[in-house]
Structures are given as structure tokens and as C-alpha cells.
mmCIF file of C-alpha atoms and ligand atoms in Angstrom:
data_model
loop_
_atom_site.group_PDB
_atom_site.id
_atom_site.type_symbol
_atom_site.label_atom_id
_atom_site.label_comp_id
_atom_site.label_asym_id
_atom_site.label_seq_id
_atom_site.Cartn_x
_atom_site.Cartn_y
_atom_site.Cartn_z
ATOM 1 C CA UNK A 1 41.657 183.912 -118.526
ATOM 2 C CA UNK A 2 44.726 184.045 -116.245
ATOM 3 C CA UNK A 3 47.658 184.226 -118.648
ATOM 4 C CA UNK A 4 50.043 182.175 -116.476
ATOM 5 C CA UNK A 5 47.587 179.311 -116.236
ATOM 6 C CA UNK A 6 46.789 179.669 -119.904
ATOM 7 C CA UNK A 7 50.482 179.268 -120.771
ATOM 8 C CA UNK A 8 50.686 176.208 -118.541
ATOM 9 C CA UNK A 9 47.559 174.643 -120.073
ATOM 10 C CA UNK A 10 49.238 174.961 -123.482
ATOM 11 C CA UNK A 11 52.096 172.720 -122.314
ATOM 12 C CA UNK A 12 49.759 169.730 -122.375
ATOM 13 C CA UNK A 13 48.727 167.862 -125.507
ATOM 14 C CA UNK A 14 45.220 169.312 -125.810
ATOM 15 C CA UNK A 15 42.848 168.449 -128.590
ATOM 16 C CA UNK A 16 41.797 171.902 -129.852
ATOM 17 C CA UNK A 17 42.120 175.617 -129.250
ATOM 18 C CA UNK A 18 41.843 176.495 -125.550
ATOM 19 C CA UNK A 19 38.839 178.777 -125.119
ATOM 20 C CA UNK A 20 38.242 178.884 -121.355
ATOM 21 C CA UNK A 21 39.874 177.992 -118.036
ATOM 22 C CA UNK A 22 37.818 177.977 -114.857
ATOM 23 C CA UNK A 23 38.512 176.917 -111.246
ATOM 24 C CA UNK A 24 37.005 173.476 -110.614
ATOM 25 C CA UNK A 25 35.569 172.061 -107.401
ATOM 26 C CA UNK A 26 36.427 172.999 -103.845
ATOM 27 C CA UNK A 27 39.500 170.908 -103.014
ATOM 28 C CA UNK A 28 41.243 171.590 -99.719
ATOM 29 C CA UNK A 29 44.765 170.830 -100.964
ATOM 30 C CA UNK A 30 45.518 171.166 -104.706
ATOM 31 C CA UNK A 31 44.488 173.933 -107.144
ATOM 32 C CA UNK A 32 42.217 172.563 -109.857
ATOM 33 C CA UNK A 33 41.033 174.064 -113.152
ATOM 34 C CA UNK A 34 38.760 172.930 -115.951
ATOM 35 C CA UNK A 35 40.185 173.724 -119.378
ATOM 36 C CA UNK A 36 37.760 173.875 -122.320
ATOM 37 C CA UNK A 37 38.935 173.434 -125.886
ATOM 38 C CA UNK A 38 37.047 174.217 -129.087
ATOM 39 C CA UNK A 39 36.568 171.906 -132.015
ATOM 40 C CA UNK A 40 36.916 168.489 -130.461
ATOM 41 C CA UNK A 41 34.812 165.810 -128.807
ATOM 42 C CA UNK A 42 37.313 165.571 -125.945
ATOM 43 C CA UNK A 43 36.667 169.195 -125.317
ATOM 44 C CA UNK A 44 37.549 169.503 -121.628
ATOM 45 C CA UNK A 45 40.422 168.462 -119.396
ATOM 46 C CA UNK A 46 41.417 168.955 -115.776
ATOM 47 C CA UNK A 47 44.573 170.899 -114.981
ATOM 48 C CA UNK A 48 45.977 170.683 -111.457
ATOM 49 C CA UNK A 49 48.760 172.247 -109.484
ATOM 50 C CA UNK A 50 49.819 169.630 -106.939
ATOM 51 C CA UNK A 51 50.444 170.992 -103.468
ATOM 52 C CA UNK A 52 54.038 169.883 -102.991
ATOM 53 C CA UNK A 53 54.039 170.856 -99.314
ATOM 54 C CA UNK A 54 51.586 167.985 -98.869
ATOM 55 C CA UNK A 55 52.730 165.619 -101.624
ATOM 56 C CA UNK A 56 56.503 165.768 -101.180
ATOM 57 C CA UNK A 57 57.167 163.376 -104.061
ATOM 58 C CA UNK A 58 54.614 164.448 -106.668
ATOM 59 C CA UNK A 59 56.245 162.247 -109.329
ATOM 60 C CA UNK A 60 55.251 159.257 -107.205
ATOM 61 C CA UNK A 61 51.647 160.465 -107.288
ATOM 62 C CA UNK A 62 51.865 160.337 -111.079
ATOM 63 C CA UNK A 63 53.486 156.884 -111.027
ATOM 64 C CA UNK A 64 50.716 155.475 -108.829
ATOM 65 C CA UNK A 65 48.051 157.142 -110.909
ATOM 66 C CA UNK A 66 49.409 155.705 -114.148
ATOM 67 C CA UNK A 67 49.659 152.163 -112.756
ATOM 68 C CA UNK A 68 46.114 152.285 -111.397
ATOM 69 C CA UNK A 69 44.398 153.959 -114.347
ATOM 70 C CA UNK A 70 46.095 151.675 -116.866
ATOM 71 C CA UNK A 71 45.182 148.598 -114.829
ATOM 72 C CA UNK A 72 41.551 149.694 -114.531
ATOM 73 C CA UNK A 73 41.386 150.591 -118.193
ATOM 74 C CA UNK A 74 42.532 147.128 -119.314
ATOM 75 C CA UNK A 75 40.508 145.223 -116.755
ATOM 76 C CA UNK A 76 37.381 147.199 -117.553
ATOM 77 C CA UNK A 77 37.590 145.991 -121.143
ATOM 78 C CA UNK A 78 37.510 142.365 -120.008
ATOM 79 C CA UNK A 79 34.369 142.874 -117.898
ATOM 80 C CA UNK A 80 30.969 142.372 -119.373
ATOM 81 C CA UNK A 81 29.175 145.454 -118.167
ATOM 82 C CA UNK A 82 25.967 146.887 -119.447
ATOM 83 C CA UNK A 83 26.545 150.271 -117.859
ATOM 84 C CA UNK A 84 29.008 153.062 -118.458
ATOM 85 C CA UNK A 85 32.223 153.135 -116.382
ATOM 86 C CA UNK A 86 35.147 155.417 -117.147
ATOM 87 C CA UNK A 87 38.617 156.034 -115.782
ATOM 88 C CA UNK A 88 40.386 159.377 -115.879
ATOM 89 C CA UNK A 89 43.571 159.175 -118.005
ATOM 90 C CA UNK A 90 46.807 161.083 -117.581
ATOM 91 C CA UNK A 91 47.313 163.637 -120.371
ATOM 92 C CA UNK A 92 50.963 164.022 -121.376
ATOM 93 C CA UNK A 93 52.777 167.261 -122.093
ATOM 94 C CA UNK A 94 53.658 168.115 -125.684
ATOM 95 C CA UNK A 95 57.187 166.977 -124.766
ATOM 96 C CA UNK A 96 55.820 163.581 -123.688
ATOM 97 C CA UNK A 97 56.188 164.022 -119.913
ATOM 98 C CA UNK A 98 53.516 163.288 -117.287
ATOM 99 C CA UNK A 99 53.835 166.722 -115.666
ATOM 100 C CA UNK A 100 55.109 170.219 -116.250
ATOM 101 C CA UNK A 101 57.230 172.192 -113.827
ATOM 102 C CA UNK A 102 56.864 175.955 -114.207
ATOM 103 C CA UNK A 103 59.486 178.619 -113.501
ATOM 104 C CA UNK A 104 58.265 178.999 -109.930
ATOM 105 C CA UNK A 105 58.841 175.272 -109.380
ATOM 106 C CA UNK A 106 55.117 174.401 -109.258
ATOM 107 C CA UNK A 107 54.187 170.878 -110.324
ATOM 108 C CA UNK A 108 51.359 170.763 -112.889
ATOM 109 C CA UNK A 109 49.626 167.789 -114.420
ATOM 110 C CA UNK A 110 46.579 167.199 -116.590
ATOM 111 C CA UNK A 111 43.958 164.481 -116.605
ATOM 112 C CA UNK A 112 40.965 163.806 -118.789
ATOM 113 C CA UNK A 113 37.558 165.081 -117.736
ATOM 114 C CA UNK A 114 34.796 162.493 -117.732
ATOM 115 C CA UNK A 115 32.517 163.660 -120.487
ATOM 116 C CA UNK A 116 28.823 164.308 -119.797
ATOM 117 C CA UNK A 117 29.289 163.963 -116.054
ATOM 118 C CA UNK A 118 28.910 166.060 -112.924
ATOM 119 C CA UNK A 119 30.315 166.000 -109.396
ATOM 120 C CA UNK A 120 27.589 166.486 -106.784
ATOM 121 C CA UNK A 121 28.639 167.727 -103.321
ATOM 122 C CA UNK A 122 26.025 165.986 -101.207
ATOM 123 C CA UNK A 123 23.848 162.941 -101.576
ATOM 124 C CA UNK A 124 20.535 164.024 -103.030
ATOM 125 C CA UNK A 125 18.368 160.961 -102.564
ATOM 126 C CA UNK A 126 18.502 157.229 -101.918
ATOM 127 C CA UNK A 127 19.253 156.373 -105.544
ATOM 128 C CA UNK A 128 22.252 158.699 -105.432
ATOM 129 C CA UNK A 129 23.429 157.000 -102.193
ATOM 130 C CA UNK A 130 23.324 153.595 -103.907
ATOM 131 C CA UNK A 131 25.280 154.995 -106.857
ATOM 132 C CA UNK A 132 27.990 156.442 -104.584
ATOM 133 C CA UNK A 133 28.382 153.062 -102.876
ATOM 134 C CA UNK A 134 28.394 151.341 -106.255
ATOM 135 C CA UNK A 135 31.238 153.582 -107.442
ATOM 136 C CA UNK A 136 33.463 152.775 -104.476
ATOM 137 C CA UNK A 137 32.689 149.038 -104.818
ATOM 138 C CA UNK A 138 33.475 149.191 -108.517
ATOM 139 C CA UNK A 139 36.757 150.980 -107.827
ATOM 140 C CA UNK A 140 37.811 148.609 -105.031
ATOM 141 C CA UNK A 141 36.867 145.604 -107.139
ATOM 142 C CA UNK A 142 38.853 146.851 -110.132
ATOM 143 C CA UNK A 143 42.034 147.479 -108.125
ATOM 144 C CA UNK A 144 41.692 144.467 -105.817
ATOM 145 C CA UNK A 145 44.199 142.429 -107.851
ATOM 146 C CA UNK A 146 46.942 145.080 -107.849
ATOM 147 C CA UNK A 147 49.490 143.994 -105.202
ATOM 148 C CA UNK A 148 49.634 146.695 -102.523
ATOM 149 C CA UNK A 149 53.440 146.735 -102.676
ATOM 150 C CA UNK A 150 53.423 147.797 -106.323
ATOM 151 C CA UNK A 151 52.356 151.344 -105.407
ATOM 152 C CA UNK A 152 54.419 153.984 -103.624
ATOM 153 C CA UNK A 153 53.494 155.481 -100.289
ATOM 154 C CA UNK A 154 52.968 159.030 -101.530
ATOM 155 C CA UNK A 155 51.768 160.452 -98.242
ATOM 156 C CA UNK A 156 53.369 158.796 -95.233
ATOM 157 C CA UNK A 157 50.991 158.586 -92.291
ATOM 158 C CA UNK A 158 47.919 159.442 -94.410
ATOM 159 C CA UNK A 159 44.915 157.627 -92.906
ATOM 160 C CA UNK A 160 46.838 156.154 -90.014
ATOM 161 C CA UNK A 161 44.793 157.556 -87.157
ATOM 162 C CA UNK A 162 47.315 157.032 -84.304
ATOM 163 C CA UNK A 163 49.888 158.996 -86.330
ATOM 164 C CA UNK A 164 47.480 161.962 -86.438
ATOM 165 C CA UNK A 165 46.985 161.622 -82.712
ATOM 166 C CA UNK A 166 50.743 161.835 -82.174
ATOM 167 C CA UNK A 167 50.923 164.995 -84.282
ATOM 168 C CA UNK A 168 48.036 166.450 -82.306
ATOM 169 C CA UNK A 169 49.809 165.815 -79.008
ATOM 170 C CA UNK A 170 52.976 167.418 -80.346
ATOM 171 C CA UNK A 171 51.066 170.513 -81.460
ATOM 172 C CA UNK A 172 49.301 170.672 -78.090
ATOM 173 C CA UNK A 173 52.675 170.724 -76.349
ATOM 174 C CA UNK A 174 54.067 173.505 -78.510
ATOM 175 C CA UNK A 175 51.093 175.737 -79.339
ATOM 176 C CA UNK A 176 49.703 178.533 -77.210
ATOM 177 C CA UNK A 177 46.089 177.561 -76.987
ATOM 178 C CA UNK A 178 43.379 180.097 -76.348
ATOM 179 C CA UNK A 179 40.874 178.229 -74.176
ATOM 180 C CA UNK A 180 37.407 178.857 -75.576
ATOM 181 C CA UNK A 181 34.296 176.732 -74.960
ATOM 182 C CA UNK A 182 34.605 175.450 -78.544
ATOM 183 C CA UNK A 183 38.247 174.419 -78.130
ATOM 184 C CA UNK A 184 37.485 172.824 -74.742
ATOM 185 C CA UNK A 185 34.696 170.820 -76.317
ATOM 186 C CA UNK A 186 37.020 169.615 -79.080
ATOM 187 C CA UNK A 187 39.782 168.664 -76.633
ATOM 188 C CA UNK A 188 37.231 166.624 -74.705
ATOM 189 C CA UNK A 189 35.899 164.902 -77.825
ATOM 190 C CA UNK A 190 39.446 163.811 -78.605
ATOM 191 C CA UNK A 191 40.571 162.777 -75.133
ATOM 192 C CA UNK A 192 37.476 160.572 -74.697
ATOM 193 C CA UNK A 193 38.471 158.529 -77.758
ATOM 194 C CA UNK A 194 42.250 158.171 -77.693
ATOM 195 C CA UNK A 195 42.107 154.439 -76.936
ATOM 196 C CA UNK A 196 39.682 153.851 -79.791
ATOM 197 C CA UNK A 197 42.073 155.572 -82.256
ATOM 198 C CA UNK A 198 44.175 152.429 -82.693
ATOM 199 C CA UNK A 199 41.328 150.103 -83.689
ATOM 200 C CA UNK A 200 42.281 149.651 -87.365
ATOM 201 C CA UNK A 201 46.036 149.803 -86.858
ATOM 202 C CA UNK A 202 45.721 147.142 -84.122
ATOM 203 C CA UNK A 203 43.769 144.963 -86.542
ATOM 204 C CA UNK A 204 46.508 145.476 -89.149
ATOM 205 C CA UNK A 205 49.274 144.629 -86.682
ATOM 206 C CA UNK A 206 47.531 141.447 -85.574
ATOM 207 C CA UNK A 207 47.127 140.341 -89.193
ATOM 208 C CA UNK A 208 43.315 140.462 -89.016
ATOM 209 C CA UNK A 209 43.256 142.889 -91.946
ATOM 210 C CA UNK A 210 45.883 143.603 -94.562
ATOM 211 C CA UNK A 211 47.021 146.318 -96.913
ATOM 212 C CA UNK A 212 45.263 146.688 -100.230
ATOM 213 C CA UNK A 213 45.017 149.572 -102.683
ATOM 214 C CA UNK A 214 42.942 152.397 -101.245
ATOM 215 C CA UNK A 215 41.441 155.400 -102.982
ATOM 216 C CA UNK A 216 42.148 157.631 -99.992
ATOM 217 C CA UNK A 217 39.441 160.237 -100.604
ATOM 218 C CA UNK A 218 36.170 158.596 -101.686
ATOM 219 C CA UNK A 219 33.908 161.464 -100.751
ATOM 220 C CA UNK A 220 30.605 162.043 -102.498
ATOM 221 C CA UNK A 221 31.872 164.643 -104.971
ATOM 222 C CA UNK A 222 34.673 162.380 -106.151
ATOM 223 C CA UNK A 223 32.039 160.090 -107.668
ATOM 224 C CA UNK A 224 31.135 161.368 -111.143
ATOM 225 C CA UNK A 225 27.481 161.073 -112.103
ATOM 226 C CA UNK A 226 26.298 160.732 -115.717
ATOM 227 C CA UNK A 227 24.179 163.806 -116.442
ATOM 228 C CA UNK A 228 21.633 161.793 -118.432
ATOM 229 C CA UNK A 229 21.268 158.493 -116.587
ATOM 230 C CA UNK A 230 22.198 159.808 -113.114
ATOM 231 C CA UNK A 231 24.322 156.688 -112.687
ATOM 232 C CA UNK A 232 27.807 156.716 -111.163
ATOM 233 C CA UNK A 233 30.325 156.410 -113.982
ATOM 234 C CA UNK A 234 33.718 157.131 -112.436
ATOM 235 C CA UNK A 235 35.754 157.638 -109.260
ATOM 236 C CA UNK A 236 38.065 160.597 -109.667
ATOM 237 C CA UNK A 237 40.701 162.410 -107.548
ATOM 238 C CA UNK A 238 43.251 159.620 -107.621
ATOM 239 C CA UNK A 239 46.055 161.583 -105.891
ATOM 240 C CA UNK A 240 45.780 159.597 -102.720
ATOM 241 C CA UNK A 241 45.608 156.143 -104.304
ATOM 242 C CA UNK A 242 48.228 154.134 -102.430
ATOM 243 C CA UNK A 243 48.691 151.038 -100.250
ATOM 244 C CA UNK A 244 46.429 151.228 -97.204
ATOM 245 C CA UNK A 245 43.406 149.755 -95.446
ATOM 246 C CA UNK A 246 40.254 149.958 -97.558
ATOM 247 C CA UNK A 247 38.341 150.198 -94.284
ATOM 248 C CA UNK A 248 39.320 153.866 -94.134
ATOM 249 C CA UNK A 249 37.759 154.258 -97.606
ATOM 250 C CA UNK A 250 34.509 152.522 -96.650
ATOM 251 C CA UNK A 251 34.370 154.687 -93.535
ATOM 252 C CA UNK A 252 35.169 157.865 -95.425
ATOM 253 C CA UNK A 253 32.545 157.258 -98.080
ATOM 254 C CA UNK A 254 29.914 156.782 -95.363
ATOM 255 C CA UNK A 255 31.228 159.758 -93.371
ATOM 256 C CA UNK A 256 30.873 162.001 -96.373
ATOM 257 C CA UNK A 257 27.655 160.506 -97.749
ATOM 258 C CA UNK A 258 25.683 160.358 -94.508
ATOM 259 C CA UNK A 259 26.154 164.021 -93.597
ATOM 260 C CA UNK A 260 23.410 165.750 -95.593
ATOM 261 C CA UNK A 261 24.468 169.201 -94.346
ATOM 262 C CA UNK A 262 27.997 168.811 -95.712
ATOM 263 C CA UNK A 263 31.456 169.504 -94.270
ATOM 264 C CA UNK A 264 31.215 173.277 -94.431
ATOM 265 C CA UNK A 265 27.898 173.870 -92.639
ATOM 266 C CA UNK A 266 27.943 176.759 -90.153
ATOM 267 C CA UNK A 267 25.416 175.359 -87.694
ATOM 268 C CA UNK A 268 27.495 172.388 -86.519
ATOM 269 C CA UNK A 269 24.951 171.466 -83.849
ATOM 270 C CA UNK A 270 22.441 170.619 -86.590
ATOM 271 C CA UNK A 271 24.745 167.953 -88.075
ATOM 272 C CA UNK A 272 23.316 164.417 -88.107
ATOM 273 C CA UNK A 273 24.533 161.039 -89.357
ATOM 274 C CA UNK A 274 21.776 159.855 -91.710
ATOM 275 C CA UNK A 275 21.271 156.087 -91.311
ATOM 276 C CA UNK A 276 19.106 155.777 -94.439
ATOM 277 C CA UNK A 277 21.949 157.091 -96.549
ATOM 278 C CA UNK A 278 24.231 154.546 -94.910
ATOM 279 C CA UNK A 279 21.845 151.777 -95.947
ATOM 280 C CA UNK A 280 21.851 153.082 -99.536
ATOM 281 C CA UNK A 281 25.634 153.346 -99.792
ATOM 282 C CA UNK A 282 26.192 149.858 -98.365
ATOM 283 C CA UNK A 283 23.491 148.485 -100.643
ATOM 284 C CA UNK A 284 25.493 149.831 -103.586
ATOM 285 C CA UNK A 285 28.904 148.844 -102.207
ATOM 286 C CA UNK A 286 28.725 145.464 -100.485
ATOM 287 C CA UNK A 287 27.283 143.215 -103.218
ATOM 288 C CA UNK A 288 30.247 144.049 -105.449
ATOM 289 C CA UNK A 289 32.760 143.254 -102.738
ATOM 290 C CA UNK A 290 31.262 139.885 -101.745
ATOM 291 C CA UNK A 291 34.251 137.905 -102.939
ATOM 292 C CA UNK A 292 36.839 140.341 -101.588
ATOM 293 C CA UNK A 293 35.629 141.137 -98.069
ATOM 294 C CA UNK A 294 36.327 138.844 -95.113
ATOM 295 C CA UNK A 295 34.073 138.439 -92.033
ATOM 296 C CA UNK A 296 36.485 140.680 -90.103
ATOM 297 C CA UNK A 297 36.060 143.396 -92.738
ATOM 298 C CA UNK A 298 32.300 143.374 -92.075
ATOM 299 C CA UNK A 299 32.919 143.433 -88.310
ATOM 300 C CA UNK A 300 34.978 146.610 -88.710
ATOM 301 C CA UNK A 301 32.601 148.715 -90.819
ATOM 302 C CA UNK A 302 30.957 150.576 -87.943
ATOM 303 C CA UNK A 303 34.312 151.276 -86.282
ATOM 304 C CA UNK A 304 35.752 152.438 -89.596
ATOM 305 C CA UNK A 305 33.125 155.146 -90.090
ATOM 306 C CA UNK A 306 33.492 156.259 -86.500
ATOM 307 C CA UNK A 307 37.280 156.270 -86.784
ATOM 308 C CA UNK A 308 37.629 158.211 -90.034
ATOM 309 C CA UNK A 309 35.134 160.817 -88.832
ATOM 310 C CA UNK A 310 37.133 161.159 -85.626
ATOM 311 C CA UNK A 311 40.350 161.285 -87.674
ATOM 312 C CA UNK A 312 39.172 164.076 -89.982
ATOM 313 C CA UNK A 313 37.915 166.093 -86.999
ATOM 314 C CA UNK A 314 41.292 165.590 -85.352
ATOM 315 C CA UNK A 315 43.169 166.619 -88.524
ATOM 316 C CA UNK A 316 41.132 169.833 -88.838
ATOM 317 C CA UNK A 317 41.556 170.594 -85.128
ATOM 318 C CA UNK A 318 45.323 169.968 -85.210
ATOM 319 C CA UNK A 319 45.683 172.197 -88.247
ATOM 320 C CA UNK A 320 43.707 174.934 -86.525
ATOM 321 C CA UNK A 321 45.937 174.698 -83.448
ATOM 322 C CA UNK A 322 49.064 174.664 -85.632
ATOM 323 C CA UNK A 323 48.018 177.839 -87.482
ATOM 324 C CA UNK A 324 46.323 176.439 -90.623
ATOM 325 C CA UNK A 325 49.311 175.017 -92.442
ATOM 326 C CA UNK A 326 47.736 172.088 -94.276
ATOM 327 C CA UNK A 327 44.122 172.683 -95.343
ATOM 328 C CA UNK A 328 43.194 175.812 -97.287
ATOM 329 C CA UNK A 329 41.082 178.184 -95.167
ATOM 330 C CA UNK A 330 39.061 181.291 -95.893
ATOM 331 C CA UNK A 331 38.974 182.603 -92.292
ATOM 332 C CA UNK A 332 41.072 181.875 -89.162
ATOM 333 C CA UNK A 333 38.523 179.669 -87.362
ATOM 334 C CA UNK A 334 37.623 177.715 -90.506
ATOM 335 C CA UNK A 335 39.427 174.515 -89.511
ATOM 336 C CA UNK A 336 38.028 174.701 -85.980
ATOM 337 C CA UNK A 337 34.483 174.854 -87.356
ATOM 338 C CA UNK A 338 35.217 172.017 -89.776
ATOM 339 C CA UNK A 339 36.502 169.968 -86.828
ATOM 340 C CA UNK A 340 33.310 170.592 -84.862
ATOM 341 C CA UNK A 341 31.182 169.436 -87.797
ATOM 342 C CA UNK A 342 33.090 166.138 -87.931
ATOM 343 C CA UNK A 343 33.058 165.603 -84.158
ATOM 344 C CA UNK A 344 29.321 166.271 -84.040
ATOM 345 C CA UNK A 345 28.799 163.829 -86.929
ATOM 346 C CA UNK A 346 30.814 161.223 -85.014
ATOM 347 C CA UNK A 347 28.696 161.779 -81.908
ATOM 348 C CA UNK A 348 25.496 161.373 -83.921
ATOM 349 C CA UNK A 349 26.845 158.157 -85.445
ATOM 350 C CA UNK A 350 27.741 156.845 -81.983
ATOM 351 C CA UNK A 351 24.156 157.429 -80.885
ATOM 352 C CA UNK A 352 22.999 155.226 -83.774
ATOM 353 C CA UNK A 353 25.584 152.472 -83.480
ATOM 354 C CA UNK A 354 22.995 149.724 -83.185
ATOM 355 C CA UNK A 355 21.131 150.730 -86.335
ATOM 356 C CA UNK A 356 24.343 150.931 -88.373
ATOM 357 C CA UNK A 357 25.523 147.536 -87.111
ATOM 358 C CA UNK A 358 22.132 146.074 -88.026
ATOM 359 C CA UNK A 359 22.434 147.317 -91.595
ATOM 360 C CA UNK A 360 25.858 145.703 -91.889
ATOM 361 C CA UNK A 361 24.489 142.431 -90.467
ATOM 362 C CA UNK A 362 21.587 142.388 -92.929
ATOM 363 C CA UNK A 363 24.049 142.646 -95.828
ATOM 364 C CA UNK A 364 26.415 140.092 -94.369
ATOM 365 C CA UNK A 365 23.628 137.515 -94.344
ATOM 366 C CA UNK A 366 22.905 138.191 -98.026
ATOM 367 C CA UNK A 367 26.602 137.811 -98.838
HETATM 368 C C1 GN1 B 401 41.233 166.822 -98.513
HETATM 369 O O1 GN1 B 401 41.569 168.373 -101.120
HETATM 370 P P1 GN1 B 401 40.469 167.375 -101.026
HETATM 371 O O2 GN1 B 401 39.191 168.060 -100.718
HETATM 372 O O3 GN1 B 401 40.402 166.476 -102.234
HETATM 373 C C2 GN1 B 401 42.041 165.710 -97.831
HETATM 374 C C3 GN1 B 401 41.133 164.538 -97.474
HETATM 375 C C4 GN1 B 401 39.961 165.014 -96.625
HETATM 376 C C5 GN1 B 401 39.216 166.117 -97.381
HETATM 377 C C6 GN1 B 401 38.097 166.682 -96.537
HETATM 378 C C7 GN1 B 401 45.401 164.769 -99.300
HETATM 379 O O4 GN1 B 401 40.809 166.389 -99.778
HETATM 380 O O5 GN1 B 401 41.878 163.587 -96.730
HETATM 381 O O6 GN1 B 401 39.086 163.958 -96.345
HETATM 382 O O7 GN1 B 401 40.128 167.194 -97.716
HETATM 383 N N1 GN1 B 401 43.114 165.264 -98.717
HETATM 384 C C8 GN1 B 401 44.395 165.185 -98.301
HETATM 385 O O8 GN1 B 401 37.268 167.449 -97.333
HETATM 386 O O9 GN1 B 401 44.732 165.439 -97.151
HETATM 387 MG MG1 MG B 402 41.270 164.608 -102.604
#
């Protein structure tokens, strides 16, 4: 066990002797560890080092997280539910703080691990798709009565596609770009869609849609699945919970869930947007949001998936061109390949626009 991390884990009020610490998940931004303790039912917790180059005000991340988890916790108790639903809780330090700052200035915090659950990277079957959609609907429903203005903007510009486009243009002006067929293809993918990039922000400006609380990162492996029942029991990774358009969340959940090959696949040309998965996710999501969603929200679902897929491709591409400053990489072209996977997924979605719109329509008529 790494002794530095072990010392840090001991700063948090843990329930028993710490017996193991292992890296957890494959996050692109923060460093995450699973800490196991002996002699207690609450035997595991999640320890994270927040990337403060990305989250400039990490204490705001904690503030938002506490408001949201406490709200969900109380509201959950008032709901008559026959199935399990859990919320991660912030674990305080032994001194009573919500984080620990080490000598190097790193910002550490701990949250509870959802017992008897697993995070699955890709959707395995239709039932799993429905569960992933259910989880996002449950989350959005539970936070729908928190006024957007009561949370901080912890990551300015996060999920505002035109802002990413501006950054991209700035990087293009300043970077020396090696023209390869792959880069050329990416540049083309972007330039063909610059007008489209404003679709959600235009809708916000015109008042057609408004700010709510968004999760910010509702990808498949942020939905915890009960190991016994295989039902979704929690939405985790609440770092990006902040005021925003939930359309980006709906889009992101579909972007992640309908790409069976995953974000890291090498053969980007094989990437497809899977319409059946989209049907499953919406079947899990929409019925729970019946009373929250407006007709305009339904109108924007197809565009939202297309937009967030474009946006993530653009973010990976920009980071590649800027020298990999934001997302963790394991080789120099990593972000370029990730960008190509997203752009190819977007293209595949575009080819199936009609089918996706039809699925949305069929649910709108039920609602
Ligand atoms: C980042 O670190 P992780 O994997 O939880 C990113 C998301 C992207 C995701 C793509 C704060 O999330 O926006 O969708 O990578 N988070 C941030 O895998 O930028
Ligand atoms: Mg995340």
C-alpha cells in the first residue's frame, strides 16, 4: 500500500482498520482509490484527489455535493419506493472538515462507497440500458426542486459547447499543427458543424429551456448496479453537479450508453451508435421525467445527443492540439484517437436521426 495515500486515508473518519487501498475506475481527471477497512459493515470508502487544475475552487465542489446529497437523502425518505436507491455521502475528516489538504497542497476528500454494487463500463444488454436511463431519471427527478441558483458554478464553461469551440479556435491559431489525414478529418468534422454548436445555448438564450441542476457526467459507469438484483441503485461521481441544462446530461447518457465499443476503442471506424440501446435508456428515463419535461425538452433530445458527442470529440481534439493538458493520457495521440471515436459516433448517430426521433416521439405520445 502506498504509504502517502495510506497516511491520507487515515485523516478521514473511517470505520475500522484500513487493510487495503486500490486505484478505482478509469477517470480522466481526478485520482480515485477504494479504501477497504476491516471489522465493519461500512467496510469500503472512496478516496479522491481532486484535480485542482480543472476544479479551481474544489471547496465549491464539496459545497455543491453536500447540498445535493443531503437534499436527495431527505427527499428519498419521503418517497414510497419498493426498490433500493442510495446516495453517496461525504465522509468528514477526523478534525470534522470535508476535505484534507496534504503538504504538497493536494485536495483530498472521501465519500461512501455504495455497498454491494458495481460500476459497469459499457451497457451489457437491454435491461442494463433501461436501468441506466432509470438512474438518470431518478437523479434528475430527485434534484428537480433544488433551485439552480443555489449551487455554485464549479467549472465555468463546462458543457457550454460554443465556449469549447472558442477555445478550439484559439488553440488552432496558436498551435503548430502537423497535418495528418487523421487531423484533417477531425478539422473537417468540426468545421462542418460550427453552426450547429449553438443549438442548446440559443434555446437557453431565447428562454425556450432554462437552467436546472445537472449531473454533468452521467456516463454508464457512473450508474452503480446492485450486484444481486442487477438494478441501478445510485448515480455517483457528483463532482460536476452544478447549474446547467439537463439536455447535456440526457445527451451524454445516450452518447455513452449507445456506444457498445466504448470511448477507448482502437478501431474507431468500427464505432456505431446503437439505436436499440437508445430505446432502452429512454424507456428507463422518460417515464420518470413526465412531469418535469416540457415539449421543447422532447424536441431537443436528438440534438442534445448529437451536440454532446460533438462537444466531447471537440474537447479531446482541442486537448490533443494543445499538448494534452486537461485529460490524462497514456500515449501522445491518445486524445486524438478519443476524438475520432466520438466524431465517428456522432456521424453514425446522424445517419440514424430518423430512428432516434421516432423513439422520442413514441415516448412523447405515452407521456
Ligand atoms: C471526464 O474523469 P471522468 O472520466 O469522470 C470529463 C467528462 C467527460 C469524460 C469522458 C470534469 O470525466 O466531461 O465526459 O471524462 N470530466 C470533466 O470520459 O471534464
Ligand atoms: Mg466525472
